[in-house]
Coordinates of N, CA and C and ligand atoms in Angstrom, one line a residue:
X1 N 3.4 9.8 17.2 CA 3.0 10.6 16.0 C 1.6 10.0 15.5
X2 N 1.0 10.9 15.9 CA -0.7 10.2 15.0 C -1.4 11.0 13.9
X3 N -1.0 12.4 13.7 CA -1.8 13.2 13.3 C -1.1 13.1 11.6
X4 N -2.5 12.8 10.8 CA -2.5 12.3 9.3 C -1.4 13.1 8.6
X5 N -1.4 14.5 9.1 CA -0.2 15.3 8.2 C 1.0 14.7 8.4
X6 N 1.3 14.1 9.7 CA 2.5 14.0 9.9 C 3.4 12.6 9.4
X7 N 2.4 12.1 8.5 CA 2.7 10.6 7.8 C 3.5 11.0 7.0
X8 N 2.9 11.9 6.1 CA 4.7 12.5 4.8 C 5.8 12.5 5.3
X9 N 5.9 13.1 6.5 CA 7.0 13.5 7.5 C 7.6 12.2 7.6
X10 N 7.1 11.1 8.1 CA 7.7 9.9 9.0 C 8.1 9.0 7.7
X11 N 7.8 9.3 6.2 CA 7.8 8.2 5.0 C 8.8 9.1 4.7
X12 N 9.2 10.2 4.8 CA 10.4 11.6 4.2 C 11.9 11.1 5.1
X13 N 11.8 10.5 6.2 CA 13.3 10.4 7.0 C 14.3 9.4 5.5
X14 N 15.5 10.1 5.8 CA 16.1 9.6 4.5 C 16.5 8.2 4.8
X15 N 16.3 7.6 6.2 CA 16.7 6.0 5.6 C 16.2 5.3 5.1
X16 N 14.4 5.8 5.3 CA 13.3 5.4 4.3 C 13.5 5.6 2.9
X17 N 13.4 6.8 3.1 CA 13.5 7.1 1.7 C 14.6 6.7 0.4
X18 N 16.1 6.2 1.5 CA 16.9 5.5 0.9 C 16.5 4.0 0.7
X19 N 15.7 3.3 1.5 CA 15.5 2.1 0.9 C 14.4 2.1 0.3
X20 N 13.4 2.4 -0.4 CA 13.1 2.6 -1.7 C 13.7 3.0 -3.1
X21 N 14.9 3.4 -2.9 CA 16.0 3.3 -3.8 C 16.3 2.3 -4.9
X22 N 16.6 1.3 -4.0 CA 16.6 0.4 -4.6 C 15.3 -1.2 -4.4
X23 N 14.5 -0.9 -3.1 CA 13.7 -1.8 -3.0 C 12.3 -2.0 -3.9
X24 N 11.1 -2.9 -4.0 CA 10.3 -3.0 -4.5 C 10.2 -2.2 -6.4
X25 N 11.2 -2.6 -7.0 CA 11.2 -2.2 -8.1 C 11.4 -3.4 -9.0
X26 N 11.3 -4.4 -8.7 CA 11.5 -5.5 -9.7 C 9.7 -6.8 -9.7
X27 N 10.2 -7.5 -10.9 CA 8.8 -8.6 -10.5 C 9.6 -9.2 -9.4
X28 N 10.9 -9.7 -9.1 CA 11.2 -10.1 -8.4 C 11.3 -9.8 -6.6
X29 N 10.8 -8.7 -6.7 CA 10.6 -7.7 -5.4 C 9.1 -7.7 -5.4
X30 N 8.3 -8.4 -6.1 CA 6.8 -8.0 -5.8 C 7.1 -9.5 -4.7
X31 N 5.8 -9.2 -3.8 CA 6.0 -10.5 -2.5 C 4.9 -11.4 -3.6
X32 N 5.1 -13.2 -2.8 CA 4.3 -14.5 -3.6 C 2.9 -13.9 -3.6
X33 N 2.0 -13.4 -2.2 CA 1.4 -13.0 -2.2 C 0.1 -11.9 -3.3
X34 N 1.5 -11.0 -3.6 CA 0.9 -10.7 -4.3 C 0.9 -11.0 -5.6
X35 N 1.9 -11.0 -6.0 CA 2.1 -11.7 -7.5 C 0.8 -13.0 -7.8
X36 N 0.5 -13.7 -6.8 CA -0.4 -14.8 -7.8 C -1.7 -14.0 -8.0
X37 N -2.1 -12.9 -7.7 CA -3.3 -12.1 -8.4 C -2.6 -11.2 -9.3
X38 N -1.7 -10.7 -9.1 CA -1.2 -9.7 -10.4 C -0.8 -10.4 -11.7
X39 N -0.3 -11.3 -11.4 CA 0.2 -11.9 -12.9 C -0.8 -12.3 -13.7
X40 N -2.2 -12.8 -13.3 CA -2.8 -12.9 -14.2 C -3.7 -11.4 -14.8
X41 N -3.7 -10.3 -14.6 CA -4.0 -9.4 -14.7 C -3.3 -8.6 -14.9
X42 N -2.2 -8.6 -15.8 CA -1.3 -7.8 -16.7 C -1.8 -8.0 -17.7
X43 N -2.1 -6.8 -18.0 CA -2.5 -6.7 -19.6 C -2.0 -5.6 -20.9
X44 N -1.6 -6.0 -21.7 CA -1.1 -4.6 -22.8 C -1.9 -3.5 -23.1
X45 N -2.1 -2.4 -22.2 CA -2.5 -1.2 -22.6 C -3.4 -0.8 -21.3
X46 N -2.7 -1.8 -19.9 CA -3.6 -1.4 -19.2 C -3.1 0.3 -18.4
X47 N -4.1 0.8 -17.6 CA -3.8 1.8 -16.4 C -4.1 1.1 -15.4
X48 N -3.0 1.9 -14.5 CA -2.5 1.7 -13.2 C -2.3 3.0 -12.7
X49 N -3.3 2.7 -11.2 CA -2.9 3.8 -10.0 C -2.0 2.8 -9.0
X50 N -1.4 3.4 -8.6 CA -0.7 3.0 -7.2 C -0.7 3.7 -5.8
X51 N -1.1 3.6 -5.1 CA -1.6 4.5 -3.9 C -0.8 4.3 -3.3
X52 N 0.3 5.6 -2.7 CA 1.4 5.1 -1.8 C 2.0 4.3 -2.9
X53 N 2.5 5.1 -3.6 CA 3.7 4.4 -4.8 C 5.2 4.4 -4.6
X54 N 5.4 4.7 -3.2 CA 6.7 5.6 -3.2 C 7.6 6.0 -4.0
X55 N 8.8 5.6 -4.5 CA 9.3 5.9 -5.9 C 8.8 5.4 -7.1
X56 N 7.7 4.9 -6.7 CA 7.0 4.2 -7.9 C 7.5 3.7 -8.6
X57 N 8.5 2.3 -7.8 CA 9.2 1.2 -8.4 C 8.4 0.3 -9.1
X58 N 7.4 0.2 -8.6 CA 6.2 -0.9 -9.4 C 6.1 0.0 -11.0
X59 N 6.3 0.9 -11.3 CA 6.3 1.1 -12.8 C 7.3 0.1 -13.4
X60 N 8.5 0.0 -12.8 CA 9.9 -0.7 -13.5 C 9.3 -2.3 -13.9
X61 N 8.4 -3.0 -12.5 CA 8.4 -3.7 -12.3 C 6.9 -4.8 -13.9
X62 N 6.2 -3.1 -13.8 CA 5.3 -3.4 -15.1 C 5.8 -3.7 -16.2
X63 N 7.1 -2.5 -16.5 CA 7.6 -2.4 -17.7 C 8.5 -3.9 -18.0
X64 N 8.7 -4.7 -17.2 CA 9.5 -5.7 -17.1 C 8.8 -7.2 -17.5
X65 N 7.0 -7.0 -17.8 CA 6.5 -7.5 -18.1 C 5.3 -7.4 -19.2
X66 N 4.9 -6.0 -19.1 CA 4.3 -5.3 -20.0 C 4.9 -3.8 -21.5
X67 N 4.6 -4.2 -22.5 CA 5.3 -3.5 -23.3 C 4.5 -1.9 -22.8
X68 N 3.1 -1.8 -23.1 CA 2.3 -0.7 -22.9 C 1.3 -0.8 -21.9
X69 N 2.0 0.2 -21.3 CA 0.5 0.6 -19.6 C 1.0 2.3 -19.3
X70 N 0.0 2.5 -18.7 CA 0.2 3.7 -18.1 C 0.5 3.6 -16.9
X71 N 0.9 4.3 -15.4 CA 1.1 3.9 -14.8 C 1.2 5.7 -14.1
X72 N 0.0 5.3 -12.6 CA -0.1 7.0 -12.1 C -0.2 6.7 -10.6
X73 N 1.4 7.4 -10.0 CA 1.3 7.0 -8.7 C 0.8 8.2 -7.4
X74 N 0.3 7.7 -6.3 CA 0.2 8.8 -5.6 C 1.1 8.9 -4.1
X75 N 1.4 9.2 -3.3 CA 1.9 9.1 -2.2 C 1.8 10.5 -1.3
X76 N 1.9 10.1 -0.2 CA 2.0 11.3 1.4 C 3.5 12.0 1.0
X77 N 4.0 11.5 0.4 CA 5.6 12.0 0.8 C 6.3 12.6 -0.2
X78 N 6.2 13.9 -0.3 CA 6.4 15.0 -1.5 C 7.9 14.3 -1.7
X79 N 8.9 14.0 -0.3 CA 10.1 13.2 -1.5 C 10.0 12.4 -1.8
X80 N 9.4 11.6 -1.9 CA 8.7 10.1 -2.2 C 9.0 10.7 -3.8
X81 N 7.7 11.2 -4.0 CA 7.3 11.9 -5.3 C 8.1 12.3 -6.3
X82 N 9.1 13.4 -5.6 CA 10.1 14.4 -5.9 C 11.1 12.6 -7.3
X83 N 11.9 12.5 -6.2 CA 12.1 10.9 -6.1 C 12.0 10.1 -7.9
X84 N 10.3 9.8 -7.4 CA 9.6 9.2 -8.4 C 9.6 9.9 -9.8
X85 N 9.2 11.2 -9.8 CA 10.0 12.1 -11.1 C 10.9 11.5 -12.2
X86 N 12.1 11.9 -10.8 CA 13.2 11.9 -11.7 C 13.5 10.1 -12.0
X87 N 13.2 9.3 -11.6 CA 13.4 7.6 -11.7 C 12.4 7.7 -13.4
X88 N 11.2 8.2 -12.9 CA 10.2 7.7 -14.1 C 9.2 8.9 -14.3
X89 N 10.3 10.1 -15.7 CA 9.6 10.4 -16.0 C 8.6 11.0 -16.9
X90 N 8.4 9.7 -17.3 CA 6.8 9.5 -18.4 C 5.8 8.8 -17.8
X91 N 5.8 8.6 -16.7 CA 4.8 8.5 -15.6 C 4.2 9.5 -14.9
X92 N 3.3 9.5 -14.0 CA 2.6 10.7 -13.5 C 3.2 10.0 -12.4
X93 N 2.5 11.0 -11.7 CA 2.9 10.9 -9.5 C 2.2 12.6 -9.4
X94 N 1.3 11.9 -8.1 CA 0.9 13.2 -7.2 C 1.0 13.3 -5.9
X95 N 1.3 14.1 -5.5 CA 1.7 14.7 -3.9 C 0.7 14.5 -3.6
X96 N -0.6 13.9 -2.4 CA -1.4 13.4 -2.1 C -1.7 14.2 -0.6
X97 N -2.2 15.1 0.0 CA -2.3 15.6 1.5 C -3.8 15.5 1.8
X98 N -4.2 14.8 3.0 CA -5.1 14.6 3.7 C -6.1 14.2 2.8
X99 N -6.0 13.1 2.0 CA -6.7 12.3 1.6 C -7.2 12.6 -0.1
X100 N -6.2 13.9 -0.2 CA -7.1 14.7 -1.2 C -6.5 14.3 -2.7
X101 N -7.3 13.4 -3.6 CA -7.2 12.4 -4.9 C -7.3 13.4 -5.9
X102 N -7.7 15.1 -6.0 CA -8.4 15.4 -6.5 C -7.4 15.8 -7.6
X103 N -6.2 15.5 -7.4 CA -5.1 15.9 -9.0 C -5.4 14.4 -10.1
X104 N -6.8 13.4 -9.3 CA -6.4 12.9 -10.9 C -7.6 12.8 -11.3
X105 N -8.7 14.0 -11.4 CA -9.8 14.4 -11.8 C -10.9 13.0 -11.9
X106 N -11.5 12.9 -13.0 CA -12.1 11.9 -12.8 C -11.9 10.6 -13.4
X107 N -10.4 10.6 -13.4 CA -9.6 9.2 -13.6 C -10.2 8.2 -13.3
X108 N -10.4 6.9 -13.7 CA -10.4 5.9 -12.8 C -9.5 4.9 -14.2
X109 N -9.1 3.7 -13.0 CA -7.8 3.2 -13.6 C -8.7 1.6 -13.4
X110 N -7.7 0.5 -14.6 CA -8.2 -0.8 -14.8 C -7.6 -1.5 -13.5
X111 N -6.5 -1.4 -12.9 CA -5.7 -1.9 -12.1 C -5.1 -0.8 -11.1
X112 N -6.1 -1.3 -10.0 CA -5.9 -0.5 -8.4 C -4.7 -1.0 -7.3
X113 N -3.5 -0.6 -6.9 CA -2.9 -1.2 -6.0 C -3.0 -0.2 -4.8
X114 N -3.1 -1.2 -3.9 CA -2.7 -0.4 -2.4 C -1.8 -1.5 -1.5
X115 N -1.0 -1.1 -1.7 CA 0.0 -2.1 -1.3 C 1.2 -1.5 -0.1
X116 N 0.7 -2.1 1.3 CA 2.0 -2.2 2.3 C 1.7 -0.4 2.8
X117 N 0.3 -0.2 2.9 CA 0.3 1.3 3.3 C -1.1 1.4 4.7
X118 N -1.8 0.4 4.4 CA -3.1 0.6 5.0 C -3.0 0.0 6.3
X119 N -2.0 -0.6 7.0 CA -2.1 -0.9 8.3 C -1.5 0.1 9.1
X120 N -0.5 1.1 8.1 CA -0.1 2.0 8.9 C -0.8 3.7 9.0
X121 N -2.4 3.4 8.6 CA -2.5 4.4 8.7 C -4.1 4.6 9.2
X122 N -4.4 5.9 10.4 CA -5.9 5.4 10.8 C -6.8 5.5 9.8
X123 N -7.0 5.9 8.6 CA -7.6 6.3 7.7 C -7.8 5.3 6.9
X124 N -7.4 4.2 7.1 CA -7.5 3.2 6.3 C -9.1 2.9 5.1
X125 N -9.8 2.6 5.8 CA -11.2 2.6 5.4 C -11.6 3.5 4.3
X126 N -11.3 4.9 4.8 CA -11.4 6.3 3.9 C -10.4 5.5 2.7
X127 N -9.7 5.5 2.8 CA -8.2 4.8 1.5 C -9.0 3.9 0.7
X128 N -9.4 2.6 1.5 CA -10.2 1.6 0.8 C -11.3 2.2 -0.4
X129 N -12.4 2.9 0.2 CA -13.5 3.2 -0.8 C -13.0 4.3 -1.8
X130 N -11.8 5.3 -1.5 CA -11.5 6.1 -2.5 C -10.8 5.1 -3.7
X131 N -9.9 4.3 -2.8 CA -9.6 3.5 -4.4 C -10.6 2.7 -4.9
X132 N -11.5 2.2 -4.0 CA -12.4 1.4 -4.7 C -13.2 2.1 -5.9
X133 N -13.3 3.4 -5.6 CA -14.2 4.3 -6.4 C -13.0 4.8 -7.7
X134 N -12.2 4.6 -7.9 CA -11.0 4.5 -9.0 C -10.9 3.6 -10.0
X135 N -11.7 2.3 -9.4 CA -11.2 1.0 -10.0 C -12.1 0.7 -10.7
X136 N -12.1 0.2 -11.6 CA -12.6 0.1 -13.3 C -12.7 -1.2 -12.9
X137 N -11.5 -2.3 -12.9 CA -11.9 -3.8 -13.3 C -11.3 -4.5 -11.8
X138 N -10.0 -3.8 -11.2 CA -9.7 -5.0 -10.2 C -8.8 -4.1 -9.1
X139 N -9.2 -4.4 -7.7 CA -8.5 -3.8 -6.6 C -7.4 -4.1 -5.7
X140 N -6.4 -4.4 -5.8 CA -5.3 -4.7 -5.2 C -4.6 -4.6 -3.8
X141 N -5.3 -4.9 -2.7 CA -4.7 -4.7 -1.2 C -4.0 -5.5 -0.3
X142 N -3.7 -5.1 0.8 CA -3.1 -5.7 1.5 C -3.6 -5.5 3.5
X143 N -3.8 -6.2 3.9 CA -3.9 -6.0 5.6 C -3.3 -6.8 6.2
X144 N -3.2 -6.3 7.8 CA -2.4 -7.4 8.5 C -3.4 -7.4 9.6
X145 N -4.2 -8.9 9.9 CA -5.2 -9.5 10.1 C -4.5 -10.2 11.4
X146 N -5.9 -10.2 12.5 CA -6.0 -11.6 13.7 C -7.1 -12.1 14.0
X147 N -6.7 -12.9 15.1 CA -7.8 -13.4 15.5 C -8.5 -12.8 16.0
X148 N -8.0 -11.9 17.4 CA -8.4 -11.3 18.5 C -9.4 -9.9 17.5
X149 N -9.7 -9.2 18.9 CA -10.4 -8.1 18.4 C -9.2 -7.3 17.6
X150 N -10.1 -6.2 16.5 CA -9.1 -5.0 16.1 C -8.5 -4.1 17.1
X151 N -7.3 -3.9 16.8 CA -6.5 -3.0 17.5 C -6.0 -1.7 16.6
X152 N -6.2 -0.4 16.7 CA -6.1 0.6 16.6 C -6.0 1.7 17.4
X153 N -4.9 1.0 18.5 CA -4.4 2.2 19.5 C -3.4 2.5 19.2
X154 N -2.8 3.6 18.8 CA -1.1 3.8 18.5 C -0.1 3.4 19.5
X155 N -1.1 3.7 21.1 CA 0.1 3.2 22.2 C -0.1 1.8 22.5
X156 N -0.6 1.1 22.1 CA -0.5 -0.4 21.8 C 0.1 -1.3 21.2
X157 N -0.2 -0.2 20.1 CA 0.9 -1.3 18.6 C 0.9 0.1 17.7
X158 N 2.2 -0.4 17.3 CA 2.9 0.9 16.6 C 4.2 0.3 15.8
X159 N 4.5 1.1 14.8 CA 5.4 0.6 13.6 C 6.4 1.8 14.4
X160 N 8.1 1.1 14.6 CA 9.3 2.5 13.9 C 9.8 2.7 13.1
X161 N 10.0 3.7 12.6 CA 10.5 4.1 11.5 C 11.6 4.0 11.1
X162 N 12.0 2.8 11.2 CA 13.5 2.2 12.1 C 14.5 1.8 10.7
X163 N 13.3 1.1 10.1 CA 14.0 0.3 8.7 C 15.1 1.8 7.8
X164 N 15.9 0.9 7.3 CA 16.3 1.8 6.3 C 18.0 2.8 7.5
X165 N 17.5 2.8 8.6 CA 18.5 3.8 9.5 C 18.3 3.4 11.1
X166 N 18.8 3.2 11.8 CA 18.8 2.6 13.2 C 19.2 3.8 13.7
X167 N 19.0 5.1 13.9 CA 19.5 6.1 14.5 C 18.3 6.5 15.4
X168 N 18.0 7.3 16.2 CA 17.4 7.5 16.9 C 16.1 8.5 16.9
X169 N 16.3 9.2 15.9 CA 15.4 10.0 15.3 C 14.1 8.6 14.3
X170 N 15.1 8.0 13.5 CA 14.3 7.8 13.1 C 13.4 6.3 14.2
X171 N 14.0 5.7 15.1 CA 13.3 4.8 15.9 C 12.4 5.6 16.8
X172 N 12.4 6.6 17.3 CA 11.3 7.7 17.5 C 10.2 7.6 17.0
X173 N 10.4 8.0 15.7 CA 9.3 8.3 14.5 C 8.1 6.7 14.4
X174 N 7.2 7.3 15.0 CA 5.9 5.8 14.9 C 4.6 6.1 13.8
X175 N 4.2 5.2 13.3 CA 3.4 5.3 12.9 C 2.3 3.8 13.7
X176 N 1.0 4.3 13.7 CA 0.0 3.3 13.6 C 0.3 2.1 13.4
X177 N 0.6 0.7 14.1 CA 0.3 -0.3 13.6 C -1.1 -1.1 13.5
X178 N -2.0 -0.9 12.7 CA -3.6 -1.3 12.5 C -3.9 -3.1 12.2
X179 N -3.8 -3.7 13.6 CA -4.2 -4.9 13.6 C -6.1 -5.4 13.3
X180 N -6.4 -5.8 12.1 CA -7.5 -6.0 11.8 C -8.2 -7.1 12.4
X181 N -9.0 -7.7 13.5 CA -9.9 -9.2 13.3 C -10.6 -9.4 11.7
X182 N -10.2 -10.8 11.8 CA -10.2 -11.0 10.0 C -11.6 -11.4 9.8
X183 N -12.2 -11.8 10.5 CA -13.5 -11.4 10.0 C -14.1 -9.9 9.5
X184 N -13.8 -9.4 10.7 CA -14.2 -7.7 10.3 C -13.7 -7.2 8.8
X185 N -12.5 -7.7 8.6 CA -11.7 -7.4 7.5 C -12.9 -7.8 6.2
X186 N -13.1 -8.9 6.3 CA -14.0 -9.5 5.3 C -15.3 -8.2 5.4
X187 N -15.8 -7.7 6.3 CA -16.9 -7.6 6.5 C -17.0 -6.0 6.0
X188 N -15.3 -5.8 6.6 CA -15.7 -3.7 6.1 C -15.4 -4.1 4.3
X189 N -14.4 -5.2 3.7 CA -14.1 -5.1 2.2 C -15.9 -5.2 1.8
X190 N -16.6 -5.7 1.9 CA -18.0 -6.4 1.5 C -18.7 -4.9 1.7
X191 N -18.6 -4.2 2.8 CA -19.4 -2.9 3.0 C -18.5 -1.8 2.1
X192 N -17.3 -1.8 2.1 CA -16.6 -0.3 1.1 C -16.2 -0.6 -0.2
X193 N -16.6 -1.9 -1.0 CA -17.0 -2.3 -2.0 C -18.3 -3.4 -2.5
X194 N -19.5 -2.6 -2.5 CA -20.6 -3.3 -2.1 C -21.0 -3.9 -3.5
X195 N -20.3 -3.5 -4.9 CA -20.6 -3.9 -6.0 C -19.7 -4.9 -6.5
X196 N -19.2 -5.5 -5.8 CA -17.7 -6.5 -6.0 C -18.5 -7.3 -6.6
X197 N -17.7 -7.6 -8.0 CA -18.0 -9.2 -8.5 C -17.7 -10.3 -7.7
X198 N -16.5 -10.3 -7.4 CA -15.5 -11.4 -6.5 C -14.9 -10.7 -6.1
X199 N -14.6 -11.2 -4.3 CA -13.5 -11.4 -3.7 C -12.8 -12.2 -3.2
X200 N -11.5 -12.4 -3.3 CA -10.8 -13.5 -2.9 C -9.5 -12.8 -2.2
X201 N -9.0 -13.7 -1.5 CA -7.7 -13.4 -0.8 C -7.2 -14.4 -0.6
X202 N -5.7 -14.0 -0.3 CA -4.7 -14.9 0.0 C -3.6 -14.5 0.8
X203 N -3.5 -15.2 1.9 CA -2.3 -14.3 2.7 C -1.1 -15.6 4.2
X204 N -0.8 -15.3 4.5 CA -0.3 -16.0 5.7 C 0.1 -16.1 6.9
X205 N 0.4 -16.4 7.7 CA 0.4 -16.1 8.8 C 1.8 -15.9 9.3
X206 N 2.2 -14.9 9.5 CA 3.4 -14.5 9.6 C 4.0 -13.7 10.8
X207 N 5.4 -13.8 11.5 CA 5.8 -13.0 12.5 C 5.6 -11.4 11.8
X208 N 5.5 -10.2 13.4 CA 5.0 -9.1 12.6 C 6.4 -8.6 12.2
X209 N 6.5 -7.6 12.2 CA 7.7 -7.1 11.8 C 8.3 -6.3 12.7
X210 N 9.7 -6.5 12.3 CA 10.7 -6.5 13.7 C 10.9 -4.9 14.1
X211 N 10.0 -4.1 13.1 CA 9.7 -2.5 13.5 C 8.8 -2.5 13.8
X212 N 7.8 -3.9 14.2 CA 6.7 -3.2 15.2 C 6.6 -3.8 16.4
X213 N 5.9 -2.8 17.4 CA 5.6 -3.4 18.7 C 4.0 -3.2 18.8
X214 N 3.5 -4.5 19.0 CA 2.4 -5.1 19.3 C 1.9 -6.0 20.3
X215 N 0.4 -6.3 20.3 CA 0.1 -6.9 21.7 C 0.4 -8.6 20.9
X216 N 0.7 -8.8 19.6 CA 0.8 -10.1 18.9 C 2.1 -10.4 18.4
X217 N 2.2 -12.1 18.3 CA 3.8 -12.0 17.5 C 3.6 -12.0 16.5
X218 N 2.0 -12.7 15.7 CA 1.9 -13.1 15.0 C 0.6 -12.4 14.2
X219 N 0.8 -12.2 12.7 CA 0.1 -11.5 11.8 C -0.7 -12.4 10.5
X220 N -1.4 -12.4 10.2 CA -1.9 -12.4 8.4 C -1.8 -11.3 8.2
X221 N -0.5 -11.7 7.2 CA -0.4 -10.9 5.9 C -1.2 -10.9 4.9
X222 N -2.4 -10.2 4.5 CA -3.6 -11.0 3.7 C -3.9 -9.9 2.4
X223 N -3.7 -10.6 1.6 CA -3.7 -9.4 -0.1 C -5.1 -9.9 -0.6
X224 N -5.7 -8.8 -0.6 CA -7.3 -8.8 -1.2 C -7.3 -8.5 -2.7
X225 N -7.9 -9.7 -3.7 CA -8.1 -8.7 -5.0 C -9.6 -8.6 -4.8
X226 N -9.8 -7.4 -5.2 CA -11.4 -7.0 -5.7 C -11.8 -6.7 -6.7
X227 N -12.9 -7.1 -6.9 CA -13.4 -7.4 -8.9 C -14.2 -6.8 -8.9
X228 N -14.7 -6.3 -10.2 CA -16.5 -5.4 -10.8 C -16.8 -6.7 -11.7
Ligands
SAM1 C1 5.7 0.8 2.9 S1 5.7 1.9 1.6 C2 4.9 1.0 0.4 C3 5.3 1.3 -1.0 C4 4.7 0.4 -2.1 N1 3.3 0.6 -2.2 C5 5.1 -1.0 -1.8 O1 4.2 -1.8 -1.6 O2 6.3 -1.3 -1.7 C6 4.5 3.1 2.0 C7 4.4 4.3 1.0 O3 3.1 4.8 1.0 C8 3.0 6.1 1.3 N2 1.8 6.3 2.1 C9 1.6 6.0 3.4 N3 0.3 6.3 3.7 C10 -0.3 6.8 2.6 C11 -1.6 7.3 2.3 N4 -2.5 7.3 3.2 N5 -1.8 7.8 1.1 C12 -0.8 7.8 0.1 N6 0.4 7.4 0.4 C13 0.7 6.9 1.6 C14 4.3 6.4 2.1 O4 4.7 7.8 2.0 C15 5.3 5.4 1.5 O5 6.0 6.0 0.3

């Protein structure tokens, strides 16, 4: 499966969509990773976009530490969305197709997350500068980084859609696995946000994950904040 429409599709199989049910909805479900740039950057009254918000458990996870924020999620997966509603709804969430931001007009938000979405998708880059062009004060990402050259073949390295249901339909279902060279990584963040005050990252080196098949065992997990 390669073609960008068909990512709603592959984030829509219900065992996915049943483990966001209960997953990533706590501070305690945010990864170390990310947490040591988020915590200092909670602030009372800030806005939050979340890109690929799925149920947009990260609102729970605000409200658990912040009294007042806004909080506006977007995602590929109308039940994602649908979902997100009914969990949280004095929150926004937009159904998001082919790239298109345009339901949150000329929004831009204090605090940008793109979290656990951009290796699975070839568009990544386009994703990067649209949120970069969102973000007011700080940018929140994640890639899975090597040494070797980038890889961006789907029949090479590929995610299944496996988590959440071991049935066959959904081990079928592939997305993109997008192995970055972490130089490059450095080099397209510096080109698709050329006004960064700071950047820093922090990440580790970690086995990939046991839904993906790749030409590596081994990954940087690497969370980028980006600053104005
Ligand atoms: C692995 S989950 C990550 C959820 C959450 N951000 C987190 O870190 O736990 C990926 C979610 O992002 C959505 N998604 C994937 N690619 C996307 C894209 N290009 N734009 C918006 N949403 C996307 C999927 O539908 C799914 O709900």
């Amino acid at each position: 499966m390669t073609d960008d429409s068909k990512i709603g599709e592959a984030w829509s199989l219900p065992g996915v969509l049943g483990y966001f049910d209960t997953e990533r909805s706590s501070t305690a479900q945010v990864y170390a990773s990310e947490w040591i740039f988020l915590k200092d950057r909670l602030k009372e009254g800030m806005s939050v976009l979340d890109v690929g918000c799925a149920q947009g458990g990260f609102a729970a996870m605000l409200a658990e530490n912040l009294k007042d924020f806004s909080y506006t999620g977007l995602d590929v997966s109308s039940d994602m969305i649908t979902r997100a509603r009914v969990r949280f709804p004095r929150h926004s969430f937009h159904h998001v197709v082919g790239g298109d931001w345009g339901a949150l007009g000329a929004a831009r938000f204090d605090q940008v997350l793109v979290l656990g979405i951009l290796h699975l998708h070839f568009g990544w880059r386009d994703t990067i500068a649209q949120a970069w062009a969102r973000t007011k004060s700080c940018l929140i990402l994640d890639l899975r980084e090597i040494d070797g050259p980038t890889v961006e073949d789907q029949s090479r390295s590929y995610f299944k859609m496996d988590f959440g249901a071991s049935d066959d339909r959904h081990a079928a279902t592939t997305l993109p696995y997008v192995l970055v060279n972490a130089a490059e990584a450095l080099a397209t963040i510096r080109a698709l946000c050329p006004d960064a005050a700071r950047i820093s990252h922090y990440g580790y080196l970690h086995p990939v994950s046991s839904s993906a098949v790749t030409p590596v065992g081994q990954a940087m997990a690497n969370v980028w904040c980006i600053e104005r």
